[in-house]
Amino acid sequence: MIVPIYLDNSATTKVRSEVVEAMIPYLASEWGNPSSLHRFGRQSAQALVEARSRVSRLLNCDPEEIFFSPCGTYSNNTAIVGRARFAEANDLGKHMITCSIEHPAVLGPAKHLEALGWRITYLPVDSEGLVSPADLSKALQSDTSIISIMWANNEIGTIQPIDQLAGIAEESGIYFHTDAVQVPGKLPIDVSQVKVSSLSISGHKFHAPKGVGVLYVRKNVNLMPLVYGGGQERGLFPGTEALASIVGIGRAAELAREELTDNLSSLRSKQAQLMKRLLAVDGVRMTGPVEIERRLPGHVSVVVPGCDGEALVLKADLKGVCISSGSACHKGIKEPSQILTATGIPAGDAIASARISIGRFNTDKECDQAADLLAGVFQSSRQGGSRALSKS
Ligand code: PLP
């Protein structure tokens, strides 16, 4: 029987046993509503305080700047649309700047604002997916009230010069949000140094469960809620708190902080090995930054020209290796990843993308085996692909 090797940690991660252990009491016995005045409520409220403080230590901020949310998508939507509502109510201007390779959780709210009459500038990226700070400065207008640039890209692994970008916004007094969903446990996040106004993370990307996220909001930065209710999370994310999941993200944040240095160096060495082995296959090319230090630790993304990304994923799965692709098939038509085409990769190659994302639980042996299996899949698919192409 094949024991699958999971190399899709940018999509989601396994919930850690320490996290499950921390959560169980809040499902089994301490299930009170944190808003209740009696002992069950007080116990739960205390757990909420502890989780908030653990997450604040991961980001190096004040616990009061941490808001628990339903996921990364909600955090990004609140950061953008919630800020837009505040901007409109205070005549701060209806121009937003973002970039062309953001996750749909940022592009979606940007499109929504566009439909409401906002002007949106989508900054271009270079061939490695980098936003230029000079381009950001040039794009600023008198009515720019929101900037949203991701910290690191999920598909091609690019780490943006986020401190420089946030610095430009700070100098100009403009609200700056960053989607840092791919970052915890892989790179340090210190909001006392990087002057973002708000920042999103999501539990399931760093070994907490799905369905819980965080929005960091710097003190004195105003956002309006998207939904209204009982006032939990100081009114920004109302609704009875998902206590067990919040305890889970708190514990995961604590572990991510404690283990960052070890995790980073372990991911880097496995990433370097995998890159070397896959790039040795004839025709295979990296997408995103070639220089490893500019990529998310553990993240490898390639194109295998002449192949189909979804077919690569399925063939790799048959061999027992779980990876993903940025290309997709919609209504029978192959659609290239827009992130790859934004970096200048021709559509024909962009449908041939594969993303391999190593996580904390992947061993050296697994990565070694996966490299052999993936190299075999890429090679045979390329030969098959070339034959198919040469016939037409
Ligand atoms: N932003 C980025 C960069 C992501 O990779 C993801 C998830 O894939 C999200 C946002 C959305 O997070 P969630 O799945 O928690 O809604």
Short mmCIF file of N, CA and C in Angstrom, two decimals, residues 25 48 60 85 105 120-121 155 189 239 348 369 378 390:
data_model
loop_
_atom_site.label_atom_id
_atom_site.label_comp_id
_atom_site.label_asym_id
_atom_site.label_seq_id
_atom_site.Cartn_x
_atom_site.Cartn_y
_atom_site.Cartn_z
N PRO A 25 -10.39 20.06 25.81
CA PRO A 25 -11.19 20.49 26.97
C PRO A 25 -12.28 21.48 26.59
N LEU A 48 -9.89 32.65 26.22
CA LEU A 48 -9.85 33.62 25.12
C LEU A 48 -8.70 34.62 25.35
N ASN A 60 4.35 40.01 17.84
CA ASN A 60 4.99 41.05 18.65
C ASN A 60 4.14 42.33 18.72
N ARG A 85 -15.38 51.29 4.16
CA ARG A 85 -16.58 51.90 4.76
C ARG A 85 -16.18 53.07 5.65
N ALA A 105 -8.92 36.30 -1.96
CA ALA A 105 -9.48 36.88 -0.73
C ALA A 105 -9.16 38.37 -0.62
N ILE A 120 -9.36 51.22 -8.61
CA ILE A 120 -8.37 50.29 -8.06
C ILE A 120 -7.16 50.28 -8.99
N THR A 121 -5.98 50.47 -8.42
CA THR A 121 -4.74 50.32 -9.20
C THR A 121 -4.14 48.97 -8.85
N GLU A 155 1.23 30.96 -4.43
CA GLU A 155 1.45 30.09 -5.59
C GLU A 155 2.91 30.06 -6.06
N ILE A 189 7.42 37.50 11.97
CA ILE A 189 6.51 38.63 11.73
C ILE A 189 6.63 39.52 12.95
N GLY A 239 -20.52 37.60 16.97
CA GLY A 239 -20.94 36.20 16.91
C GLY A 239 -20.22 35.47 18.04
N GLY A 348 0.60 29.21 -22.52
CA GLY A 348 0.85 27.81 -22.85
C GLY A 348 1.70 27.12 -21.79
N GLN A 369 12.28 10.72 -1.42
CA GLN A 369 11.42 9.82 -2.22
C GLN A 369 10.54 10.62 -3.16
N PHE A 378 7.38 14.12 -13.98
CA PHE A 378 7.62 15.28 -14.86
C PHE A 378 8.26 14.80 -16.17
N SER A 390 4.04 17.26 -30.89
CA SER A 390 4.65 17.15 -32.22
C SER A 390 3.69 16.56 -33.23
#
